[in-house]
Coordinates of C-alpha atoms and ligand atoms in Angstrom, one line a residue:
M393 CA 0.0 0.0 0.0
Q394 CA 1.5 3.3 -1.2
I395 CA 0.9 6.3 1.1
F396 CA 2.1 9.6 -0.3
D397 CA 3.4 12.4 1.9
V398 CA 1.5 14.8 -0.3
I399 CA -1.1 14.5 -3.0
I400 CA -1.7 17.7 -5.1
V401 CA -4.9 17.9 -7.1
G402 CA -4.2 20.1 -10.1
A403 CA -1.3 20.8 -12.4
G404 CA -1.5 24.5 -13.0
I405 CA 0.8 27.1 -11.5
A406 CA -0.5 26.6 -7.9
G407 CA -0.2 22.8 -8.0
L408 CA 3.1 22.6 -9.8
N409 CA 4.8 25.3 -7.8
T410 CA 3.7 23.6 -4.6
A411 CA 5.3 20.4 -5.9
L412 CA 8.4 22.3 -6.9
N413 CA 8.8 23.6 -3.4
I414 CA 8.6 20.2 -1.8
P415 CA 12.0 18.3 -1.7
K416 CA 12.4 15.3 -4.0
D417 CA 12.9 12.9 -1.1
K418 CA 9.2 13.3 -0.1
K419 CA 6.7 11.1 -1.8
V420 CA 4.5 13.6 -3.7
L421 CA 2.0 12.9 -6.5
V422 CA 0.5 15.6 -8.7
L423 CA -2.9 14.7 -10.2
C424 CA -3.9 16.2 -13.5
K425 CA -7.5 15.8 -14.7
E426 CA -6.7 15.5 -18.4
N427 CA -3.6 16.7 -20.3
S428 CA -1.0 18.9 -18.8
W429 CA -2.1 22.0 -20.8
D430 CA -5.7 21.6 -19.7
C431 CA -5.5 24.2 -17.0
N432 CA -6.1 28.0 -16.8
T433 CA -2.5 28.8 -16.2
F434 CA -1.7 27.6 -19.7
Y435 CA -4.1 30.1 -21.2
A436 CA -3.1 33.1 -19.1
Q437 CA -1.9 35.8 -21.6
G438 CA -1.3 39.2 -20.0
G439 CA 1.3 38.4 -17.4
I440 CA 2.1 38.4 -13.8
S441 CA 1.9 41.5 -11.7
V442 CA 4.7 42.2 -9.2
A443 CA 5.9 45.3 -7.3
I444 CA 8.7 46.7 -9.4
D445 CA 10.8 47.5 -6.4
E446 CA 10.5 47.6 -2.6
N447 CA 8.9 51.1 -2.8
D448 CA 6.2 49.9 -5.1
I449 CA 4.9 47.2 -2.7
D450 CA 2.6 49.7 -0.9
S451 CA 1.1 50.9 -4.1
H452 CA 0.6 47.4 -5.4
I453 CA -1.3 46.7 -2.1
K454 CA -3.3 49.9 -2.6
D455 CA -4.3 49.0 -6.1
T456 CA -5.2 45.4 -5.1
L457 CA -7.3 46.6 -2.1
S458 CA -9.0 49.2 -4.2
A459 CA -10.0 46.7 -6.9
G460 CA -11.2 44.3 -4.2
A461 CA -13.8 46.9 -3.1
G462 CA -13.4 46.5 0.6
L463 CA -13.7 42.7 0.8
C464 CA -10.0 41.9 0.8
D465 CA -8.2 40.5 3.7
E466 CA -5.4 43.1 4.2
E467 CA -3.0 40.6 5.6
A468 CA -3.4 38.3 2.6
V469 CA -2.9 41.2 0.3
R470 CA 0.3 42.3 2.1
V471 CA 1.6 38.7 1.8
L472 CA 0.8 38.6 -1.9
C473 CA 2.5 41.9 -2.7
S474 CA 5.5 41.7 -0.4
E475 CA 6.3 38.0 -0.9
G476 CA 5.5 38.4 -4.6
R477 CA 8.9 39.9 -5.4
S478 CA 10.9 37.0 -3.9
A479 CA 8.5 34.4 -5.4
V480 CA 9.1 35.8 -8.9
K481 CA 12.8 36.2 -8.2
S482 CA 13.1 32.5 -7.3
L483 CA 11.6 31.6 -10.7
I484 CA 14.1 33.9 -12.4
D485 CA 17.0 32.4 -10.4
L486 CA 15.9 28.9 -11.5
G487 CA 16.2 30.1 -15.1
F488 CA 12.8 31.5 -16.1
E489 CA 13.0 34.2 -18.7
F490 CA 10.6 37.1 -18.8
D491 CA 10.5 39.4 -21.8
K492 CA 13.3 42.0 -21.8
D493 CA 14.3 45.0 -23.8
T494 CA 17.4 45.0 -26.0
D495 CA 19.5 46.2 -23.0
G496 CA 18.4 43.2 -21.0
N497 CA 16.0 45.1 -18.7
L498 CA 12.7 43.4 -17.7
L499 CA 9.8 44.8 -19.7
Y500 CA 6.8 45.7 -17.6
T501 CA 3.4 46.4 -19.2
K502 CA 0.3 48.1 -17.9
E503 CA -3.1 46.6 -17.2
A504 CA -6.4 48.1 -16.0
A505 CA -6.5 49.5 -12.5
H506 CA -2.8 49.3 -11.9
G507 CA -1.3 52.6 -11.0
K508 CA 2.0 51.6 -12.5
N509 CA 3.4 49.4 -15.3
R510 CA 4.1 46.3 -13.1
I511 CA 3.1 43.4 -15.3
L512 CA 5.9 41.1 -16.4
H513 CA 5.3 38.9 -19.4
A514 CA 6.9 36.0 -21.3
G515 CA 6.6 34.9 -24.9
G516 CA 4.8 38.2 -25.6
D517 CA 1.3 37.3 -24.7
A518 CA 2.0 33.7 -23.7
T519 CA 3.0 34.2 -20.1
G520 CA 0.9 31.4 -18.7
R521 CA 2.0 28.9 -21.4
V522 CA 5.7 29.6 -21.0
M523 CA 5.5 29.6 -17.2
H524 CA 3.5 26.3 -17.2
L525 CA 6.1 24.6 -19.4
F526 CA 8.9 25.9 -17.1
L527 CA 7.1 24.5 -14.0
M528 CA 6.4 21.2 -15.8
Q529 CA 10.1 20.9 -16.7
N530 CA 11.2 21.7 -13.1
N531 CA 8.7 19.7 -11.1
P532 CA 10.7 16.9 -9.4
H533 CA 7.7 14.8 -8.6
P534 CA 5.5 12.3 -10.6
L535 CA 2.4 13.5 -12.4
M536 CA -0.6 11.2 -13.0
Y537 CA -2.6 12.3 -16.1
K538 CA -6.3 11.8 -17.0
T539 CA -7.2 11.4 -13.4
T540 CA -10.5 12.8 -12.1
V541 CA -10.9 13.2 -8.3
I542 CA -14.3 11.9 -7.4
N543 CA -14.2 11.8 -3.6
I544 CA -12.1 13.1 -0.7
L545 CA -11.4 10.4 1.8
K546 CA -12.0 11.9 5.1
K547 CA -12.9 10.9 8.7
D548 CA -13.6 13.5 11.3
D549 CA -10.9 16.2 10.9
T550 CA -8.4 14.1 9.0
I551 CA -8.0 13.6 5.2
Y552 CA -6.7 10.2 4.2
G553 CA -6.6 10.7 0.4
V554 CA -8.8 10.8 -2.6
R555 CA -10.8 8.4 -4.7
V556 CA -10.1 8.8 -8.4
F557 CA -11.3 7.7 -11.8
H558 CA -8.3 6.9 -14.0
K559 CA -8.1 5.0 -17.3
G560 CA -11.6 3.6 -16.8
K561 CA -11.0 2.3 -13.3
Y562 CA -11.8 3.6 -9.8
K563 CA -9.1 3.6 -7.1
N564 CA -8.2 5.1 -3.8
L565 CA -4.9 7.1 -3.5
Y566 CA -3.8 7.6 0.1
C567 CA -1.8 10.5 1.5
K568 CA -0.8 12.3 4.7
N569 CA -1.5 15.8 3.3
L570 CA -3.9 16.8 0.6
V571 CA -3.5 20.0 -1.5
L572 CA -6.4 21.1 -3.7
A573 CA -5.1 23.3 -6.5
S574 CA -7.8 22.5 -9.0
G575 CA -8.8 26.0 -10.3
G576 CA -12.2 27.6 -10.6
I577 CA -15.6 27.1 -12.1
G578 CA -15.6 28.3 -15.7
S579 CA -17.6 25.5 -17.2
L580 CA -20.6 26.6 -15.2
Y581 CA -21.1 29.5 -17.6
E582 CA -22.1 29.5 -21.3
F583 CA -19.4 32.0 -22.2
H584 CA -16.1 31.7 -20.4
T585 CA -12.3 31.8 -21.1
N586 CA -11.4 28.8 -19.0
S587 CA -9.9 25.5 -19.8
R588 CA -12.5 22.8 -20.5
T589 CA -11.4 20.9 -17.4
I590 CA -12.4 23.7 -15.0
S591 CA -15.8 22.5 -13.9
A592 CA -16.5 23.3 -10.2
D593 CA -16.5 19.7 -9.1
I594 CA -13.8 20.1 -6.5
Q595 CA -15.7 23.0 -4.9
G596 CA -18.7 20.7 -4.9
L597 CA -16.6 18.0 -3.1
G598 CA -15.5 20.7 -0.7
I599 CA -19.1 21.4 0.2
E600 CA -19.9 17.7 0.6
C601 CA -16.8 17.3 2.8
G602 CA -17.8 20.1 5.2
C603 CA -15.4 22.8 4.1
E604 CA -16.5 26.4 4.4
L605 CA -16.9 28.1 1.1
R606 CA -16.8 31.9 1.1
D607 CA -17.5 34.9 -1.3
M608 CA -19.2 32.5 -3.7
E609 CA -21.2 35.4 -5.4
M610 CA -17.9 36.9 -6.5
T611 CA -17.6 35.8 -10.1
Q612 CA -15.4 37.9 -12.4
F613 CA -16.2 38.6 -16.0
H614 CA -13.4 39.6 -18.5
P615 CA -14.5 42.5 -20.7
T616 CA -12.8 41.6 -24.0
V617 CA -13.5 38.1 -25.2
F618 CA -14.3 36.9 -28.7
V619 CA -17.2 34.6 -28.0
N620 CA -18.4 33.7 -31.6
T621 CA -16.7 30.3 -31.7
D622 CA -18.1 26.9 -31.1
K623 CA -15.3 26.0 -28.7
A624 CA -16.2 25.8 -25.0
R625 CA -13.3 28.1 -24.1
K626 CA -13.8 31.4 -25.7
Q627 CA -10.9 33.5 -27.1
L628 CA -9.5 35.9 -24.6
L629 CA -8.2 39.3 -25.7
S630 CA -5.8 40.3 -23.0
E631 CA -6.1 43.3 -20.8
S632 CA -2.6 44.2 -21.8
L633 CA -3.9 45.1 -25.3
R634 CA -5.9 47.9 -23.7
G635 CA -2.9 48.7 -21.4
E636 CA -0.8 49.3 -24.6
G637 CA -3.4 51.2 -26.6
A638 CA -6.3 49.1 -27.9
Y639 CA -9.7 50.8 -27.8
V640 CA -13.2 49.6 -27.1
V641 CA -15.5 51.1 -29.8
N642 CA -19.1 50.9 -31.0
E643 CA -20.1 50.3 -34.7
K644 CA -19.3 54.0 -35.5
N645 CA -15.9 53.6 -34.0
E646 CA -16.7 55.8 -31.0
R647 CA -15.0 55.1 -27.6
F648 CA -18.1 55.0 -25.5
L649 CA -16.5 53.7 -22.3
F650 CA -15.8 57.3 -21.1
D651 CA -19.6 57.7 -20.7
Y652 CA -19.4 55.1 -18.0
D653 CA -16.1 55.9 -16.2
K654 CA -13.5 58.6 -16.8
R655 CA -10.7 56.0 -16.9
G656 CA -12.2 54.6 -20.1
E657 CA -10.4 51.4 -21.3
L658 CA -8.3 51.4 -18.1
S659 CA -11.2 51.2 -15.6
P660 CA -11.2 48.0 -13.5
R661 CA -12.5 45.0 -15.5
D662 CA -15.9 44.8 -13.6
I663 CA -16.7 48.4 -14.7
V664 CA -15.6 47.7 -18.3
S665 CA -17.6 44.5 -18.5
R666 CA -20.7 46.1 -17.2
A667 CA -20.3 49.1 -19.5
I668 CA -20.1 46.8 -22.6
F669 CA -23.0 44.7 -21.4
D670 CA -25.1 47.7 -20.6
Y671 CA -24.2 49.4 -23.9
K672 CA -25.2 46.4 -25.9
Q673 CA -28.5 46.1 -24.1
K674 CA -29.4 49.8 -24.5
N675 CA -28.5 49.8 -28.2
E676 CA -30.4 46.7 -29.3
G677 CA -27.5 44.4 -29.3
E678 CA -25.2 46.7 -31.3
T679 CA -21.8 45.1 -31.8
V680 CA -18.9 46.3 -29.7
Y681 CA -15.4 45.9 -31.0
L682 CA -11.8 46.0 -29.8
S683 CA -9.9 48.2 -32.1
F684 CA -6.1 47.9 -32.6
E685 CA -5.7 50.8 -35.0
N686 CA -3.0 52.3 -32.8
F687 CA -0.6 49.4 -33.3
E688 CA 2.0 49.0 -35.9
K689 CA 1.8 45.5 -37.6
E690 CA 5.3 44.1 -36.9
F691 CA 5.2 45.3 -33.3
F692 CA 1.8 43.7 -32.8
K693 CA 2.9 40.4 -34.2
K694 CA 5.9 40.3 -31.9
R695 CA 4.3 41.6 -28.8
F696 CA 1.0 39.6 -29.1
P697 CA 1.8 36.5 -31.1
T698 CA -0.7 34.2 -29.5
I699 CA -3.6 36.6 -30.1
Y700 CA -2.3 37.4 -33.6
Y701 CA -2.3 33.8 -34.7
N702 CA -5.3 32.6 -32.8
L703 CA -7.4 35.4 -34.4
K704 CA -5.8 34.7 -37.8
D705 CA -7.2 31.2 -37.5
L706 CA -10.6 32.7 -36.8
G707 CA -10.4 34.9 -39.9
F708 CA -9.1 38.2 -38.5
N709 CA -6.2 40.1 -39.8
L710 CA -4.7 42.1 -36.9
P711 CA -4.1 44.8 -36.1
E712 CA -6.0 46.1 -39.2
D713 CA -9.3 44.3 -38.3
R714 CA -11.3 45.2 -35.3
V715 CA -12.7 42.2 -33.4
P716 CA -16.3 41.9 -32.0
I717 CA -16.1 41.4 -28.2
S718 CA -18.3 40.5 -25.3
P719 CA -17.7 40.0 -21.6
A720 CA -17.3 36.4 -20.6
F721 CA -16.8 34.6 -17.3
H722 CA -13.1 34.6 -16.4
Y723 CA -12.2 34.1 -12.8
F724 CA -13.7 33.0 -9.5
M725 CA -12.8 35.0 -6.4
G726 CA -15.0 32.8 -4.2
G727 CA -13.7 29.4 -3.0
I728 CA -12.8 27.1 -0.2
K729 CA -11.9 29.3 2.8
C730 CA -8.4 29.0 4.1
D731 CA -5.9 31.0 6.2
I732 CA -2.9 32.8 4.8
D733 CA -0.9 29.5 5.2
T734 CA -3.4 27.8 3.0
R735 CA -4.9 25.6 5.7
V736 CA -8.5 24.8 5.6
E737 CA -10.1 25.3 9.0
G738 CA -11.4 22.2 10.7
F739 CA -8.9 19.8 9.1
K740 CA -5.4 18.7 10.2
N741 CA -4.1 18.1 6.7
L742 CA -6.1 19.9 4.0
F743 CA -4.7 22.8 2.1
V744 CA -6.0 24.9 -0.8
V745 CA -4.1 27.1 -3.2
G746 CA -4.8 29.2 -6.2
E747 CA -8.3 29.8 -7.7
V748 CA -10.0 27.1 -5.7
A749 CA -8.9 28.8 -2.5
N750 CA -10.4 31.8 -0.8
T751 CA -7.9 33.8 1.3
R752 CA -9.8 37.0 0.4
V753 CA -6.6 38.2 -1.4
H754 CA -8.8 39.4 -4.3
G755 CA -11.8 40.5 -2.3
A756 CA -14.8 41.3 -4.5
N757 CA -12.8 41.8 -7.7
R758 CA -9.4 40.5 -8.7
L759 CA -6.8 43.0 -9.9
A760 CA -5.6 42.1 -13.4
S761 CA -2.6 39.6 -13.4
N762 CA -2.7 39.1 -9.6
S763 CA -3.7 35.4 -10.1
L764 CA -0.5 34.0 -11.4
L765 CA 1.2 35.8 -8.5
E766 CA -1.3 34.3 -6.1
G767 CA -0.5 30.9 -7.4
L768 CA 3.3 31.4 -6.9
V769 CA 3.2 33.1 -3.5
F770 CA 0.6 30.9 -1.8
S771 CA 2.0 27.6 -3.2
I772 CA 5.4 28.4 -1.6
R773 CA 3.5 29.0 1.7
A774 CA 1.5 25.7 1.3
A775 CA 4.8 23.8 0.8
K776 CA 6.3 25.4 3.9
T777 CA 3.2 24.7 6.0
I778 CA 3.0 21.1 4.9
L779 CA 6.7 20.4 5.6
K780 CA 6.1 21.6 9.1
N781 CA 2.8 19.9 9.5
S782 CA 2.9 17.2 12.2
Y783 CA 0.1 15.2 13.6
D784 CA -0.4 11.6 14.7
F785 CA -1.0 9.8 11.4
S786 CA -2.4 6.3 11.3
H787 CA -3.6 5.0 8.0
I788 CA -7.2 3.7 7.5
E789 CA -8.6 2.0 4.4
F790 CA -11.8 3.3 2.8
E791 CA -14.7 1.4 1.4
E792 CA -15.2 1.5 -2.4
D793 CA -17.9 3.9 -3.3
D794 CA -18.8 4.0 -7.0
E795 CA -21.7 6.2 -7.5
P796 CA -22.0 6.6 -11.3
L797 CA -20.1 9.7 -12.4
F798 CA -22.3 10.3 -15.5
K799 CA -25.9 9.5 -16.5
I800 CA -27.6 9.6 -19.8
N801 CA -29.2 13.1 -19.6
D802 CA -26.3 14.9 -17.9
K803 CA -25.2 16.7 -21.1
I804 CA -28.6 18.2 -21.6
Y805 CA -28.8 19.4 -18.0
K806 CA -25.2 20.7 -18.1
N807 CA -25.9 22.8 -21.1
E808 CA -29.1 24.1 -19.4
L809 CA -27.1 25.0 -16.3
R810 CA -24.5 26.9 -18.4
K811 CA -27.3 29.1 -19.9
L812 CA -29.1 29.4 -16.6
M813 CA -25.9 30.7 -14.9
W814 CA -25.0 33.1 -17.8
N815 CA -28.5 34.5 -18.1
N816 CA -29.4 34.8 -14.4
V817 CA -26.2 34.8 -12.4
G818 CA -24.1 36.9 -14.7
I819 CA -22.9 40.4 -15.1
I820 CA -26.0 42.2 -14.0
R821 CA -28.2 40.4 -11.5
T822 CA -31.7 40.8 -10.0
Q823 CA -33.3 39.0 -7.0
E824 CA -35.9 37.6 -9.3
K825 CA -33.5 36.1 -11.8
L826 CA -31.3 34.7 -9.0
Q827 CA -34.4 33.1 -7.4
F828 CA -35.4 31.6 -10.7
A829 CA -32.0 30.1 -11.2
L830 CA -31.9 28.7 -7.6
D831 CA -35.3 27.1 -8.0
R832 CA -34.2 25.4 -11.3
V833 CA -30.9 24.2 -9.8
N834 CA -32.8 22.8 -6.8
E835 CA -35.0 20.9 -9.3
L836 CA -32.1 19.6 -11.3
L837 CA -30.5 18.2 -8.1
F838 CA -33.5 15.9 -7.9
K839 CA -33.1 14.5 -11.4
D840 CA -31.5 11.2 -12.2
I841 CA -28.0 12.6 -12.6
G842 CA -24.3 11.5 -12.3
K843 CA -22.1 12.5 -9.5
L844 CA -20.0 15.1 -11.4
L845 CA -23.1 17.0 -12.4
R846 CA -24.4 16.9 -8.9
L847 CA -21.1 18.5 -7.7
R848 CA -21.4 21.2 -10.3
L849 CA -25.0 21.9 -9.3
K850 CA -24.0 22.1 -5.6
T851 CA -21.4 24.7 -6.4
S852 CA -23.9 26.6 -8.5
Q853 CA -26.4 26.4 -5.7
E854 CA -23.9 28.0 -3.2
I855 CA -23.0 30.7 -5.7
I856 CA -26.6 31.6 -6.2
K857 CA -27.5 31.5 -2.5
S858 CA -24.6 33.8 -1.7
A859 CA -25.6 36.1 -4.5
I860 CA -29.2 36.2 -3.2
K861 CA -27.9 37.0 0.3
R862 CA -25.8 40.0 -0.9
K863 CA -28.6 42.5 -1.5
K864 CA -26.3 45.4 -2.5
S865 CA -23.8 45.5 -5.3
L866 CA -20.1 45.1 -4.4
G867 CA -17.2 44.6 -6.8
A868 CA -18.0 42.0 -9.4
H869 CA -21.4 41.2 -7.8
Y870 CA -23.7 43.8 -9.4
I871 CA -27.4 43.5 -8.5
K872 CA -30.1 45.9 -9.6
E873 CA -32.2 47.0 -6.6
Ligands
SIN147 C1 -5.5 39.1 -19.4 O1 -4.5 38.9 -20.0 O2 -6.3 40.0 -19.6 C2 -5.8 38.2 -18.2 C3 -5.2 38.8 -17.1 C4 -5.9 38.3 -15.8 O3 -6.9 37.6 -15.9 O4 -5.4 38.7 -14.8

């Protein structure tokens, strides 16, 4: 019987960097739901925010708190911004290469609601992909692919491992410490920018396991997404495009965002998302575009190669063509509550890191490019906490429990859920719509459904209940009174 010191669920930045910070002589296993690239880290474009020097830490904190609209935990934000510099430096020391100018100086770009240019990037607009590859290459521990976690093995306040579905078989994997680093909830929404594997099931398991989930109403929508594709993951057009001069325009090429906020394109993303959504509604669905007319072609191709080639495949010639945009679900600020050392209260050996976690570091609205930084900083903390974690461990075996994961009508209900969430638990909410969505989710939970759909529904139920409870708008949660 193999008992791992640590099992890490998720192979994005949070999971891989936790693994990287645990010595090779520990028995660690990283679980990856599908292929290594099926995670949100891989698709992160803009970059990673980091205070440009010691003097910038306070202003990074201020910008993060201000975007978070009063819901941030100030200690968590201080940890993020002050430990961010050493976390990024440790990657650079390991050999990671951010983009530099011809003199070898790091290039920092600007994104909305940052008072300074403090976003580092790599591969132009492929920061997540380059960083993910680097972490994969440097992870000293084994990775198990195509592994869906279907249960957390727990008794009282102790976790004993996870039950997984792997290559058509169910099995129990046992461990002394469990880290959940499985990402957010994108697949709950009809339009989203997330990897297809990000489907809110681990949050659902957290609920069933007795974890406290917090700030569940705080769902962030990215303002500039090309949604007219039949792929589940819609095409993100990075904030850094607006940071470097792209405009949001209407059909007459007018920059209407200034009618909503004097910061125009550089307003926080919740404001830009709502403005675009509202503008479309008030103007009978008029198309809104992202315009790149300020960019010179060769610069654009070099600085934004991912966007250039992805959009080329979709029939656009950038920067000449403007691209129709819509807001789409992007990031989940809510999650499994934990302390700043990533411990989940009530458990001896359960840790959460990254988007699945809720330290309140983002409050009600995440500041652009703070998520990769969160993944780096809090995974280092998780590894340190785990290495110090001591408790009386005595292994127990768990019964096999093989509730069907899928049932015949799941796909129909899943698609209904996506539309239900988009239309009723989206950018602009009302109590009536939220109640309508909750009633339907409650009904769906009584249908003959598989376990994975039940977990999605449970997460949705918590999101909607929290949204109903918060009667006044705050940050990303906007509710018409
Ligand atoms: C983007 O490149 O716009 C995404 C940045 C983020 O979500 O922080």
